Short mmCIF file of C-alpha atoms in Angstrom, two decimals:
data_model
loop_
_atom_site.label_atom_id
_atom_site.label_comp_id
_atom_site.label_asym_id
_atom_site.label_seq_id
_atom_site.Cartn_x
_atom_site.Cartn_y
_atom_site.Cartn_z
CA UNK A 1 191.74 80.09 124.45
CA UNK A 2 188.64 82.34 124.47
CA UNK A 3 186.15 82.65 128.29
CA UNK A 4 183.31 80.41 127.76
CA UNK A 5 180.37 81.40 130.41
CA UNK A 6 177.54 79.65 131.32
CA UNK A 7 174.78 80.00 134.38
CA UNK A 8 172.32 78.08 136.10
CA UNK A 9 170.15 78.25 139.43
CA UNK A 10 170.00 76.01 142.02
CA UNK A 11 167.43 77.13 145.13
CA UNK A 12 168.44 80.82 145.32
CA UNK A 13 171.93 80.76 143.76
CA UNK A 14 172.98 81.17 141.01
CA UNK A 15 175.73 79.65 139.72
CA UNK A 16 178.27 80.90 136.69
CA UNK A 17 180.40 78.35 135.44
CA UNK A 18 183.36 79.90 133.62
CA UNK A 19 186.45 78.44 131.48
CA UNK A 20 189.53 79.34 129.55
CA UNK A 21 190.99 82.80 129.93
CA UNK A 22 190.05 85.55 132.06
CA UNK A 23 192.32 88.67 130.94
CA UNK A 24 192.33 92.25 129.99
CA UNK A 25 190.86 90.77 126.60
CA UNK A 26 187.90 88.33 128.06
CA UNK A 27 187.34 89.84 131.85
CA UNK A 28 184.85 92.77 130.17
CA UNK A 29 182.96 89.58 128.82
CA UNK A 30 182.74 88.23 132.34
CA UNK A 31 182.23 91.82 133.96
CA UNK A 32 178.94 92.15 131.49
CA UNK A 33 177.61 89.03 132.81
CA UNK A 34 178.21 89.58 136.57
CA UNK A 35 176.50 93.09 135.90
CA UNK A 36 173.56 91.08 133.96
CA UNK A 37 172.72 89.17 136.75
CA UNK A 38 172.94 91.68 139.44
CA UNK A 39 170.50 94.10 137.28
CA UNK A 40 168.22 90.88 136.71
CA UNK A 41 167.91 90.46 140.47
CA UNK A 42 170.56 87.40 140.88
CA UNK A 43 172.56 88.58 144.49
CA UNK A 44 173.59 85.32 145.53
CA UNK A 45 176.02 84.09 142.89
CA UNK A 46 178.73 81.54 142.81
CA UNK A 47 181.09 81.79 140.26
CA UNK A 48 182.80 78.35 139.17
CA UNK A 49 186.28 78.68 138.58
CA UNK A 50 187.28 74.82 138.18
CA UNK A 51 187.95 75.32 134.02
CA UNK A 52 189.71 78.56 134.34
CA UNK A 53 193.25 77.80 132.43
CA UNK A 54 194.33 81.61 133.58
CA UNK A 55 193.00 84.68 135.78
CA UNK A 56 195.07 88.09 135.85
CA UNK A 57 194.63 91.10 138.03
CA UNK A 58 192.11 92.04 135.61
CA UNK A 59 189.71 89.30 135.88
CA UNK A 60 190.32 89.65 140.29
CA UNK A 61 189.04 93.25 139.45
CA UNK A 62 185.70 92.34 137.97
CA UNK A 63 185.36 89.46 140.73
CA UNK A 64 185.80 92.43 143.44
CA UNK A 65 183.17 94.83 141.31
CA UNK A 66 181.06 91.61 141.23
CA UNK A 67 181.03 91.19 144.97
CA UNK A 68 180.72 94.87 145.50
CA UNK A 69 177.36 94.79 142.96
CA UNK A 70 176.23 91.86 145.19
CA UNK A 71 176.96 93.13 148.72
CA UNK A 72 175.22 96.61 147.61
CA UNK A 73 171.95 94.21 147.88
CA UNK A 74 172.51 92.37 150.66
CA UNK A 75 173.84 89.69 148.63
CA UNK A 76 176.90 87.37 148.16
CA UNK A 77 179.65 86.06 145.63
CA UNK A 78 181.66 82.96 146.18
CA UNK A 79 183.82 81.76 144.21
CA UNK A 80 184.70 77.73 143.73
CA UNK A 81 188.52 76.81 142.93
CA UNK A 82 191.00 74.09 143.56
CA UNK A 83 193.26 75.07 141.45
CA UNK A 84 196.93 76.34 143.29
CA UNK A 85 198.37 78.25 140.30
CA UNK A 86 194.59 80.57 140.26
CA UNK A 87 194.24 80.52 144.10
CA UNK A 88 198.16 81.83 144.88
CA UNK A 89 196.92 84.76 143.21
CA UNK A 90 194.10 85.32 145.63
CA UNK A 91 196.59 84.77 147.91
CA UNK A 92 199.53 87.37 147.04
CA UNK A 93 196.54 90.30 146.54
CA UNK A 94 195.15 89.73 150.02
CA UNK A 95 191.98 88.57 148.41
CA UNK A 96 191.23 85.08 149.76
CA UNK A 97 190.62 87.51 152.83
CA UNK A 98 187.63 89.21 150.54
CA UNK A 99 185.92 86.11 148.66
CA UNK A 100 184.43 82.36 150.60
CA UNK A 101 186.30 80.00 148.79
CA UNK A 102 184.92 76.84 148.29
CA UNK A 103 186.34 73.50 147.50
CA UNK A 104 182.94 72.60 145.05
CA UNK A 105 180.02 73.68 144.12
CA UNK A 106 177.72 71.98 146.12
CA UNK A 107 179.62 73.13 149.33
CA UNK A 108 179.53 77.00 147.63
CA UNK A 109 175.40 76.28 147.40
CA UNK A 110 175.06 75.06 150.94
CA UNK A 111 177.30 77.75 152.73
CA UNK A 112 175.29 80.10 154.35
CA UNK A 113 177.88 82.42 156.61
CA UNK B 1 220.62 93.51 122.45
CA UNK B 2 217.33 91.95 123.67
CA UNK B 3 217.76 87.44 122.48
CA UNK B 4 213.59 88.53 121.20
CA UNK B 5 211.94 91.77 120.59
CA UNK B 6 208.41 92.04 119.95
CA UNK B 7 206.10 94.75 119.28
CA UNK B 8 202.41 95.32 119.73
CA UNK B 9 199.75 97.68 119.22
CA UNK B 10 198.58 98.67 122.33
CA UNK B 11 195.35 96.79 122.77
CA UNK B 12 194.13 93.61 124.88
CA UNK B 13 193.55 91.18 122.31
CA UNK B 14 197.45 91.14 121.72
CA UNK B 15 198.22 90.65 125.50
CA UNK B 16 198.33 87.01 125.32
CA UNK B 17 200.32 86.81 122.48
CA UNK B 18 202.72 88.11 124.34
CA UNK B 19 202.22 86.12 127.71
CA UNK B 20 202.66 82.77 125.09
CA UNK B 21 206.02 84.17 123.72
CA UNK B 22 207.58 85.08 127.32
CA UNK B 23 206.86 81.81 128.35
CA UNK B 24 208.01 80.25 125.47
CA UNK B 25 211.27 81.98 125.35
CA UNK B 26 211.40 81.75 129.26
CA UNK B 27 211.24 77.68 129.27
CA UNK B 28 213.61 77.76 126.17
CA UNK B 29 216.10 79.61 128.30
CA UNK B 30 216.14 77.37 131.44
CA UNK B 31 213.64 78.82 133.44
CA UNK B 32 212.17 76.31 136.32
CA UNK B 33 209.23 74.64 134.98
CA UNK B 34 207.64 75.40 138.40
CA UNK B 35 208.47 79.60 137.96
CA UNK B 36 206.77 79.46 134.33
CA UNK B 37 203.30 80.10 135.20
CA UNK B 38 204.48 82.87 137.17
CA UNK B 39 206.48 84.29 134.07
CA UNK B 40 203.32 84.51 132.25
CA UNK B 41 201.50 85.84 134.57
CA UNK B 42 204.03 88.33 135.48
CA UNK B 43 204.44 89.30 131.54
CA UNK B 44 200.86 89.54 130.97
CA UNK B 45 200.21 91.79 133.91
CA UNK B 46 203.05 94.06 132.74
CA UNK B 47 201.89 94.15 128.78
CA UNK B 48 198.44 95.00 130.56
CA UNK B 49 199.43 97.71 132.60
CA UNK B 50 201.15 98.92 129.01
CA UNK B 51 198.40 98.58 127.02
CA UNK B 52 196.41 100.54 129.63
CA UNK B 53 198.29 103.52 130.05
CA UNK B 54 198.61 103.80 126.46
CA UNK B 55 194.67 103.79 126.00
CA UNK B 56 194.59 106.03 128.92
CA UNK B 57 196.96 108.59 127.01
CA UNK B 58 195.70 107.81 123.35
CA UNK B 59 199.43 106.63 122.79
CA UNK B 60 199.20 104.49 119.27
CA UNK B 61 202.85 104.12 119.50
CA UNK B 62 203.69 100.16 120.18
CA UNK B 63 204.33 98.53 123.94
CA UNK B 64 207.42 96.89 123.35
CA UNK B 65 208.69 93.23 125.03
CA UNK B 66 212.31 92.61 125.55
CA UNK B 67 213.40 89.07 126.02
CA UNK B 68 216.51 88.62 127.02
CA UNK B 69 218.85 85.42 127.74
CA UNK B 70 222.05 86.29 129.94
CA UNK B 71 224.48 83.22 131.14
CA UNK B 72 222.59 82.91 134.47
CA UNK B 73 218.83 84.72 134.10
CA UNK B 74 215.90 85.46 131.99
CA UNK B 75 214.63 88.61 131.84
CA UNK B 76 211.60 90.30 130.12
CA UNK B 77 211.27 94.80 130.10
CA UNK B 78 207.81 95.46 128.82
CA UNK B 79 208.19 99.27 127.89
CA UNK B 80 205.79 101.62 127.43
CA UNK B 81 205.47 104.93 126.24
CA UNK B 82 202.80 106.90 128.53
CA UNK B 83 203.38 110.09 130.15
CA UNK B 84 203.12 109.12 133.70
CA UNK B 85 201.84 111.64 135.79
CA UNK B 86 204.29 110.54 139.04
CA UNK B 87 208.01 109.90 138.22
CA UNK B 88 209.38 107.36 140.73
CA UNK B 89 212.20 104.84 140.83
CA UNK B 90 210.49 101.72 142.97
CA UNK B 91 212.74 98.74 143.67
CA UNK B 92 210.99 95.44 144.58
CA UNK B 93 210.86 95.28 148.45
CA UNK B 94 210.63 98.96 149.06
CA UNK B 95 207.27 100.68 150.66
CA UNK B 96 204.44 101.51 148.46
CA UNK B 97 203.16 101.38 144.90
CA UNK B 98 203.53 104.55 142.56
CA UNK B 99 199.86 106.45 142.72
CA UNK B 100 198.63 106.24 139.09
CA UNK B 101 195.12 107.56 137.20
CA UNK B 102 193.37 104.15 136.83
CA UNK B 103 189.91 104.57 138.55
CA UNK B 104 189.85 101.11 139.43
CA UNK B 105 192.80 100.45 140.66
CA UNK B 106 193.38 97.71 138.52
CA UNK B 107 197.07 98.95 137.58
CA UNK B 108 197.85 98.98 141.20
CA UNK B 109 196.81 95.50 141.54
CA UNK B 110 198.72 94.10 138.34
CA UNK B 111 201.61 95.82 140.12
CA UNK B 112 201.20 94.14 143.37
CA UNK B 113 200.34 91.00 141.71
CA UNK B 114 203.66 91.20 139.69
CA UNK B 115 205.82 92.40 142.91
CA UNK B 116 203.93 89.27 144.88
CA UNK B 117 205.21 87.03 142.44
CA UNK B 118 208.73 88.33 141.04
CA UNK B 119 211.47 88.81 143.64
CA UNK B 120 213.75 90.41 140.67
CA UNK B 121 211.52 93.48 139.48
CA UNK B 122 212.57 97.05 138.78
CA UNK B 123 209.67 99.87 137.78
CA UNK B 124 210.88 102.94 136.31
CA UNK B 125 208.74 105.96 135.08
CA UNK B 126 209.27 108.96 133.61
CA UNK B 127 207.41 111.50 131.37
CA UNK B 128 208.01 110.28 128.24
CA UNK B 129 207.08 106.39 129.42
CA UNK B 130 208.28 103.67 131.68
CA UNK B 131 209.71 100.25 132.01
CA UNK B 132 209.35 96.62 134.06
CA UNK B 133 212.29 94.44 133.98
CA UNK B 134 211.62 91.13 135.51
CA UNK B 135 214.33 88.45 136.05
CA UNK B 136 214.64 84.99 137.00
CA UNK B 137 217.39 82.91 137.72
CA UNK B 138 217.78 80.07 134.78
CA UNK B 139 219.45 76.80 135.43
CA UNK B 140 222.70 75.81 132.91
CA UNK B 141 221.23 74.99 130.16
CA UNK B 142 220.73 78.43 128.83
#
């Protein structure tokens, strides 16, 4: 299965749903549109992980050059996932540390700290 | 003699053909249904970590996949055939991850990610390439 991507803005976020894979293949796909959004002035993003089938240590690594894109103006990247096989691998890398994970979206929108 | 050998040229797109066929070959050999998500991800990160040091050295040569069924585990060896700049010898459980040339550090992490999740993983370099052998226990009906 291919990485579908899709964005939309609600108040001052801006929200990127993705779905399917996210791997060595896709994640530069995913990386391009992180980077699009930053350069277009988008620094609060939440990035919708509910329809992600798979995420390797690939797709974490544009997820961390995300944030660090985000952070470098004062902005923020938060990620939505309930998903245990995606979020134990946040969990062995030390990363649910790094990124707000929310439960939805609307909880990712209304999160301010 | 490896149960399935396959062979890929070293670029991304092939990656999950090879994280379908460990699976595959890992259910089909009485893995736990609960430790197969963690056998593809393990594979994938390890054909990954291949296909990138091949890129890095301009090796063409194929990263090969080694499935193999014994009477009481799976295992996979993805082998590649990079020059790696540090020789080591890590075992699973011992301090530290080898220092490699990826600016991003995204080997390291598909190592750490694989070590996280594998509790039966060897990493072996040398100059002319390197291996990961991963194994998992597999109940009797292999």
């Amino acid at each position: 299965m291919d990485l579908s991507l899709s964005t939309h803005t609600v108040d001052d976020r801006t929200v990127v749903e993705v779905g399917g894979e996210i791997d060595v293949y896709t994640a530069p796909k995913l990386r391009e549109q992180l980077v699009e959004l930053v350069n277009d002035g988008n620094f609060h993003l939440v990035v919708d992980m509910e329809n992600v089938d798979f995420l390797d240590s690939t797709g974490l690594g544009v997820l961390v050059g995300g944030l660090k894109r985000v952070r470098a103006h004062e902005g923020s990247l938060r990620l939505v996932c309930n998903q245990e096989r995606i979020l134990k691998i946040f969990r062995i890398t030390g990363l649910t540390k790094v990124f707000p994970i929310h439960q939805s979206v609307d909880e990712a929108i209304a999160a301010t700290d | 003699m490896a149960t399935v050998e396959l062979r890929f040229t070293p670029l991304p797109e092939h990656v999950r053909t090879a994280r379908l066929v460990g699976a595959a070959m890992a259910r089909r050999a009485g893995v736990a249904d609960a430790a197969l998500d963690e056998v593809r991800l393990a594979v994938g990160e390890a054909c990954t970590r291949a296909v990138g040091l091949h890129q890095l050295h301009e090796v063409a040569e194929p990263v090969q996949v080694r499935l193999i069924e014994d009477e009481k585990q799976f295992s996979i060896e993805v082998v590649d055939e990079a020059p790696h700049a540090v020789p080591a010898d890590i075992e699973a459980g011992t301090a530290g991850l080898p220092v490699t040339e990826d600016p991003e550090g995204e080997d390291e992490m598909g190592l750490a990610v694989i070590s996280g999740l594998v509790d039966d993983v060897q990493v072996k370099t040398g100059e002319s390439g390197g291996l990961i052998r991963m194994s998992w226990p597999t109940t009797t009906l292999a």
